[in-house]
Amino acid sequence: MKKKQLHYFTEGNTAKGFVSFRESNTSGLETLYIVSGMPGAGKSTFIKKLCDFCVASGFSPENIHNINDNNTLSGIVVPELKLGIFDDAVGITPSSIYELKHIDLNLCLNQKLLYENQQAAKIHFDQKSQALNLAYNAFAEGLLLHCEAEEIYINNLYRSKADAITKALLSEIIPESKLNKISVVRKRFLGAATYEGVVDYIESLTFDNSARYLIKGRPGTGKSTMLKQIAAHAMQKGYDVDYYHCGLDPDSLDMVTIRELGLSVFDSTQPHEHFPQKNSDKIIDMYAAAVKPHTDEKYAEILHDISAKYKKYIKRGISYLAEAKEANDAIKHLFAPTVNHDHLNEITENTIDEISRNTNFLVTPADCGRY
């Protein structure tokens, strides 16, 4: 049975600015393509074309979504081929571990118009940068409010009970024996605030896990701390660990996945609240098990006020992300009409040919259609 494809982000527009974890997702790759070009030059279309080709050939590419437009791809990783394709080099340090190849799709643009539109493009780039900075500031205000709510629950948390829950879970899910290898760590985002609102790919990332633990609770009830301890313990035992960071606060964790154990443990609260779907799914409710009774009720008025302000800032940040996308779309409109699609097709098919020479593909570029 063909594996489903994973979906995630490697970058985030967060309360602490733009954050990239791309570098950690190059682990295990032998070939890495960096695709450059102006917005509208065809980068996401090029990547989607290669993704479709890999799927048609029986592989399971991991879909890396564009943080500024989650309906498009900013990259793919094909573990079976030890291949990665990213839409720019942000967050990537050249390495001798993999072969780095560059593809410049600006070569597909009308060079005269590319030059003539530089000044207009700069205006829109500045607008985009300004909107993103405003979004970061709004998210930062939201995070401060989130920390206020955290403080309430931290002060009402039975730490010994929280520690005991984590210790029991570690004993249950991580084998005592140690693997004879060094752990590989990949850092990602399972979701993000986007111009369309908050999205997450938890179902895509956990669908094939035989064990899923859904952590319920409130801010400050030890969910991220538990995840960090699980990750650290698994690494000590030699297991590969996928860290999924919080899209608002990248210093916090939302999920840990240990694929060698078929295991995911994730924060299942808003804005990425999920419920059990399999008989094997288990809920860990940190509020019910480790917080002083009636804390919600005792601080209801304060928490309601914090929540209202928090939602206001997150909504404001998302509106700024929409403005950033509008500015980026304006740049695309400058350059997309100038694309030489025959040249873009040629580059795409040459890249597919280059990749397939070292593999046993069962389809040809023509089978995937043309632009």
Coordinates of C-alpha atoms in Angstrom, one line a residue:
M1 CA 0.0 0.0 0.0
K2 CA 1.3 3.4 -1.0
K3 CA 2.4 5.6 1.9
K4 CA 0.5 8.8 2.5
Q5 CA 2.5 12.0 2.2
L6 CA 3.6 14.1 5.1
H7 CA 2.8 17.8 5.2
Y8 CA 4.5 20.4 7.4
F9 CA 6.3 23.7 7.5
T10 CA 10.0 24.3 8.0
E11 CA 9.6 28.0 8.5
G12 CA 7.4 30.2 10.7
N13 CA 6.2 33.7 11.0
T14 CA 6.3 33.7 14.8
A15 CA 6.1 36.0 17.9
K16 CA 9.9 35.9 17.7
G17 CA 10.1 36.9 14.0
F18 CA 10.9 34.7 11.1
V19 CA 12.3 31.3 12.1
S20 CA 13.7 28.7 9.8
F21 CA 14.4 25.0 10.6
R22 CA 15.3 24.0 7.0
E23 CA 18.8 23.1 7.9
S24 CA 17.8 20.2 10.2
N25 CA 15.6 18.8 7.4
T26 CA 18.6 18.2 5.1
S27 CA 19.8 15.4 7.4
G28 CA 20.2 12.2 5.4
L29 CA 20.1 13.9 2.0
E30 CA 22.6 13.2 -0.7
T31 CA 21.3 15.8 -3.2
L32 CA 19.8 19.2 -2.5
Y33 CA 18.3 21.5 -5.2
I34 CA 17.9 25.2 -4.4
V35 CA 15.4 26.9 -6.7
S36 CA 15.7 30.7 -6.9
G37 CA 13.7 33.3 -8.7
M38 CA 11.4 36.2 -8.3
P39 CA 7.8 35.7 -7.1
G40 CA 5.9 34.7 -10.2
A41 CA 8.9 33.0 -11.9
G42 CA 7.4 29.5 -11.3
K43 CA 9.2 28.2 -8.2
S44 CA 6.2 26.6 -6.5
T45 CA 4.9 25.3 -9.8
F46 CA 8.3 23.8 -10.5
I47 CA 8.4 22.1 -7.1
K48 CA 4.8 20.8 -7.4
K49 CA 5.7 19.3 -10.8
L50 CA 8.6 17.4 -9.3
C51 CA 6.5 16.3 -6.4
D52 CA 3.8 15.0 -8.8
F53 CA 6.5 13.1 -10.7
C54 CA 7.8 11.5 -7.6
V55 CA 4.3 10.4 -6.5
A56 CA 3.6 9.0 -10.0
S57 CA 6.8 7.1 -9.7
G58 CA 5.7 5.4 -6.5
F59 CA 7.6 7.5 -4.0
S60 CA 6.3 9.5 -1.0
P61 CA 7.6 13.0 -1.0
E62 CA 7.2 15.0 2.1
N63 CA 5.4 18.3 1.3
I64 CA 6.9 21.4 2.8
H65 CA 4.3 24.2 2.7
N66 CA 5.0 27.8 2.0
I67 CA 4.6 29.8 5.2
N68 CA 3.4 32.9 3.3
D69 CA 0.9 30.9 1.1
N70 CA 0.2 27.5 2.7
N71 CA -1.7 26.4 -0.5
T72 CA 1.7 26.2 -2.3
L73 CA 4.9 24.3 -1.7
S74 CA 8.2 25.8 -0.8
G75 CA 10.0 22.4 -0.9
I76 CA 9.9 18.7 -0.9
V77 CA 12.0 16.0 0.7
V78 CA 12.0 12.5 -0.9
P79 CA 13.5 10.2 1.8
E80 CA 13.6 7.2 -0.6
L81 CA 15.8 9.1 -3.0
K82 CA 17.7 11.1 -0.3
L83 CA 16.6 14.1 -2.3
G84 CA 15.5 17.6 -1.2
I85 CA 14.2 20.6 -3.3
F86 CA 13.8 24.0 -1.6
D87 CA 12.6 27.2 -3.1
D88 CA 15.5 29.3 -1.7
A89 CA 18.6 29.0 0.3
V90 CA 17.4 30.8 3.5
G91 CA 18.5 28.8 6.5
I92 CA 20.7 26.5 4.4
T93 CA 24.4 26.2 5.0
P94 CA 26.4 24.5 2.2
S95 CA 27.6 21.1 3.3
S96 CA 30.0 18.5 2.0
I97 CA 27.5 15.9 3.1
Y98 CA 25.2 16.5 0.2
E99 CA 25.6 17.7 -3.4
L100 CA 24.2 21.2 -3.7
K101 CA 22.7 22.2 -7.0
H102 CA 21.2 25.6 -8.0
I103 CA 18.4 26.3 -10.4
D104 CA 17.7 29.9 -11.4
L105 CA 14.2 30.4 -12.7
N106 CA 14.8 34.1 -13.3
L107 CA 16.3 32.8 -16.6
C108 CA 12.7 32.0 -17.7
L109 CA 11.7 35.6 -17.3
N110 CA 11.8 38.3 -19.9
Q111 CA 15.1 39.9 -18.9
K112 CA 14.2 43.4 -20.2
L113 CA 11.0 43.4 -18.1
L114 CA 12.8 41.8 -15.2
Y115 CA 15.1 44.8 -15.2
E116 CA 12.4 47.4 -15.8
N117 CA 10.2 46.1 -13.0
Q118 CA 12.9 46.1 -10.3
Q119 CA 11.8 49.4 -8.8
A120 CA 8.1 48.5 -8.7
A121 CA 9.0 45.2 -7.2
K122 CA 11.1 46.8 -4.5
I123 CA 8.1 48.9 -3.4
H124 CA 6.1 45.7 -3.0
F125 CA 8.9 43.9 -1.3
D126 CA 9.2 46.8 1.2
Q127 CA 5.4 46.6 1.8
K128 CA 5.7 42.9 2.4
S129 CA 8.5 43.3 4.8
Q130 CA 6.6 46.0 6.7
A131 CA 3.5 43.9 7.0
L132 CA 5.4 40.9 8.2
N133 CA 7.1 43.0 10.9
L134 CA 3.7 44.3 12.0
A135 CA 2.5 40.6 12.2
Y136 CA 5.5 39.6 14.3
N137 CA 4.8 42.5 16.7
A138 CA 1.2 41.5 17.0
F139 CA 2.1 37.9 17.7
A140 CA 4.6 39.1 20.2
E141 CA 1.9 40.9 22.1
G142 CA -0.3 37.8 21.9
L143 CA 2.5 35.7 23.3
L144 CA 2.9 38.1 26.3
L145 CA -0.8 37.6 27.1
H146 CA -0.4 33.8 26.7
C147 CA 2.5 34.0 29.2
E148 CA 0.1 35.8 31.6
A149 CA -2.3 32.9 31.4
E150 CA 0.6 30.5 31.8
E151 CA 1.7 32.1 35.0
I152 CA -1.7 31.6 36.6
Y153 CA -1.6 27.8 35.9
I154 CA 2.0 27.4 36.8
N155 CA 1.3 28.9 40.2
N156 CA -1.5 26.3 40.6
L157 CA 0.3 23.3 39.2
Y158 CA 1.1 20.3 41.3
R159 CA 4.6 19.9 39.9
S160 CA 5.2 16.5 41.6
K161 CA 2.0 15.2 39.9
A162 CA 3.1 16.6 36.5
D163 CA 6.5 15.0 36.9
A164 CA 5.0 11.7 37.8
I165 CA 2.7 11.7 34.8
T166 CA 5.7 12.4 32.5
K167 CA 7.8 9.7 34.2
A168 CA 5.1 7.1 33.8
L169 CA 4.6 8.0 30.2
L170 CA 8.3 7.7 29.5
S171 CA 8.3 4.3 31.0
E172 CA 5.4 3.3 28.9
I173 CA 6.5 4.5 25.5
I174 CA 10.3 4.4 25.4
P175 CA 12.0 1.0 25.6
E176 CA 14.8 0.5 28.1
S177 CA 17.2 -0.9 25.6
K178 CA 19.4 1.6 23.7
L179 CA 19.9 1.6 20.0
N180 CA 23.5 1.3 18.7
K181 CA 23.4 4.6 16.7
I182 CA 23.3 8.3 17.0
S183 CA 19.9 9.9 17.1
V184 CA 18.9 12.1 14.1
V185 CA 16.8 15.2 15.0
R186 CA 14.6 17.1 12.6
K187 CA 12.9 20.4 13.6
R188 CA 9.7 21.5 12.0
F189 CA 6.4 23.2 12.5
L190 CA 3.2 21.1 12.5
G191 CA 1.1 24.3 11.8
A192 CA 1.2 28.0 11.6
A193 CA -0.6 31.3 11.5
T194 CA -1.2 31.9 7.8
Y195 CA -3.0 34.6 5.8
E196 CA -6.1 32.3 5.9
G197 CA -5.9 31.8 9.6
V198 CA -4.3 29.0 11.7
V199 CA -3.8 25.7 10.0
D200 CA -2.2 22.4 11.2
Y201 CA -1.2 19.1 9.6
I202 CA -1.4 16.9 12.6
E203 CA -3.5 14.3 10.9
S204 CA -1.1 14.0 8.0
L205 CA 1.9 13.7 10.4
T206 CA 0.3 11.1 12.7
F207 CA -2.0 9.1 10.5
D208 CA 0.2 6.0 10.4
N209 CA 1.3 6.0 14.0
S210 CA 0.3 3.0 16.0
A211 CA 0.2 5.1 19.2
R212 CA -0.9 8.7 19.5
Y213 CA -1.1 10.5 22.8
L214 CA -3.2 13.7 22.8
I215 CA -2.2 16.0 25.6
K216 CA -5.0 18.2 27.0
G217 CA -4.5 21.0 29.4
R218 CA -4.1 24.8 29.8
P219 CA -1.1 27.1 29.2
G220 CA 1.5 26.4 31.8
T221 CA 0.4 22.9 32.8
G222 CA 3.5 21.2 31.6
K223 CA 2.6 20.1 28.0
S224 CA 5.7 21.5 26.3
T225 CA 8.0 20.4 29.2
M226 CA 6.7 16.9 28.9
L227 CA 7.3 16.9 25.1
K228 CA 10.9 18.1 25.6
Q229 CA 11.6 15.4 28.2
I230 CA 10.2 12.7 25.8
A231 CA 12.4 14.0 23.0
A232 CA 15.5 14.1 25.2
H233 CA 14.9 10.6 26.5
A234 CA 14.3 9.1 23.1
M235 CA 17.5 10.8 21.8
Q236 CA 19.5 9.3 24.7
K237 CA 18.2 5.9 23.6
G238 CA 19.3 6.5 20.0
Y239 CA 15.9 7.0 18.4
D240 CA 15.4 9.6 15.6
V241 CA 13.1 12.4 16.8
D242 CA 11.0 14.9 14.8
Y243 CA 10.5 18.0 16.9
Y244 CA 7.4 20.1 15.9
H245 CA 7.8 23.6 17.4
C246 CA 5.0 25.9 18.3
G247 CA 4.1 28.3 15.5
L248 CA 3.6 31.2 17.9
D249 CA 6.5 30.5 20.3
P250 CA 9.3 28.5 18.5
D251 CA 11.0 27.9 21.9
S252 CA 8.0 25.7 22.8
L253 CA 7.1 22.3 21.4
D254 CA 3.7 21.2 20.1
M255 CA 4.5 17.6 19.1
V256 CA 7.2 14.9 19.2
T257 CA 7.2 12.1 16.7
I258 CA 9.4 9.0 17.0
R259 CA 8.7 7.1 13.8
E260 CA 10.9 4.1 14.7
L261 CA 8.4 3.5 17.5
G262 CA 5.3 4.5 15.5
L263 CA 4.6 7.1 18.1
S264 CA 3.4 10.7 18.3
V265 CA 2.7 12.8 21.4
F266 CA 1.1 16.2 20.8
D267 CA -0.5 19.2 22.4
S268 CA -4.1 18.8 21.5
T269 CA -5.5 22.1 22.6
Q270 CA -6.5 25.2 20.6
P271 CA -5.6 26.3 18.0
H272 CA -4.8 22.7 17.0
E273 CA -7.3 20.7 19.1
H274 CA -7.9 17.2 18.0
F275 CA -9.9 14.3 19.4
P276 CA -9.3 10.5 19.5
Q277 CA -10.0 8.8 16.1
K278 CA -8.5 5.4 16.7
N279 CA -9.0 2.9 19.5
S280 CA -5.3 3.2 20.3
D281 CA -5.4 7.0 20.8
K282 CA -4.9 8.0 24.4
I283 CA -5.7 11.3 26.1
I284 CA -3.5 12.8 28.9
D285 CA -5.3 15.6 30.6
M286 CA -2.8 17.7 32.5
Y287 CA -5.4 20.1 33.9
A288 CA -7.5 17.4 35.4
A289 CA -4.6 15.4 36.8
A290 CA -2.1 18.0 37.9
V291 CA -3.8 21.4 38.5
K292 CA -5.5 22.6 41.7
P293 CA -9.2 22.0 41.4
H294 CA -11.4 24.9 40.4
T295 CA -8.5 27.0 39.0
D296 CA -10.5 27.8 35.9
E297 CA -13.4 29.1 38.0
K298 CA -11.3 31.0 40.4
Y299 CA -9.6 33.0 37.7
A300 CA -12.4 33.0 35.2
E301 CA -12.7 36.8 34.9
I302 CA -9.0 37.4 34.5
L303 CA -8.6 34.5 32.0
H304 CA -11.6 35.7 30.0
D305 CA -10.0 39.1 29.7
I306 CA -6.6 37.7 28.7
S307 CA -8.2 35.4 26.1
A308 CA -10.2 38.2 24.5
K309 CA -7.0 40.4 24.2
Y310 CA -5.0 37.4 23.0
K311 CA -7.5 36.6 20.2
K312 CA -7.5 40.3 19.2
Y313 CA -3.7 40.3 18.7
I314 CA -3.6 37.0 16.9
K315 CA -6.4 38.2 14.5
R316 CA -4.5 41.4 13.9
G317 CA -1.3 39.5 13.2
I318 CA -3.2 37.3 10.7
S319 CA -4.6 40.4 8.9
Y320 CA -1.0 41.6 8.5
L321 CA 0.0 38.3 7.0
A322 CA -2.8 38.8 4.5
E323 CA -1.4 42.2 3.6
A324 CA 2.0 40.6 3.2
K325 CA 0.5 38.1 0.8
E326 CA -1.2 40.8 -1.2
A327 CA 2.2 42.6 -1.6
N328 CA 3.8 39.3 -2.7
D329 CA 0.9 38.7 -5.2
A330 CA 1.5 42.2 -6.6
I331 CA 5.2 41.2 -7.3
K332 CA 4.0 37.9 -8.9
H333 CA 1.7 39.9 -11.2
L334 CA 4.7 41.9 -12.4
F335 CA 6.7 38.9 -13.4
A336 CA 4.3 35.9 -14.0
P337 CA 3.1 37.2 -17.4
T338 CA 6.7 37.4 -18.6
V339 CA 7.5 33.7 -18.0
N340 CA 8.7 31.7 -21.0
H341 CA 6.8 28.5 -20.3
D342 CA 8.7 26.5 -22.9
H343 CA 12.0 27.4 -21.2
L344 CA 10.4 26.5 -17.8
N345 CA 9.2 23.2 -19.1
E346 CA 12.7 22.5 -20.5
I347 CA 14.3 23.2 -17.1
T348 CA 11.7 21.1 -15.3
E349 CA 12.1 18.1 -17.6
N350 CA 15.9 18.3 -17.6
T351 CA 15.8 18.3 -13.8
I352 CA 13.5 15.3 -13.7
D353 CA 15.8 13.5 -16.2
E354 CA 18.8 14.3 -14.1
I355 CA 17.1 12.9 -11.0
S356 CA 15.8 9.8 -12.7
R357 CA 19.1 8.8 -14.2
N358 CA 20.2 7.6 -10.7
T359 CA 16.9 5.9 -10.0
N360 CA 14.5 3.4 -11.5
F361 CA 11.5 5.6 -12.3
L362 CA 8.6 3.9 -13.9
V363 CA 7.2 7.0 -15.7
T364 CA 8.6 9.8 -17.9
P365 CA 8.3 13.5 -17.6
A366 CA 5.6 13.5 -20.3
D367 CA 3.4 11.3 -18.1
C368 CA 3.0 14.2 -15.7
G369 CA 1.7 16.7 -18.2
R370 CA 3.1 20.1 -19.1
Y371 CA 2.6 23.6 -17.9

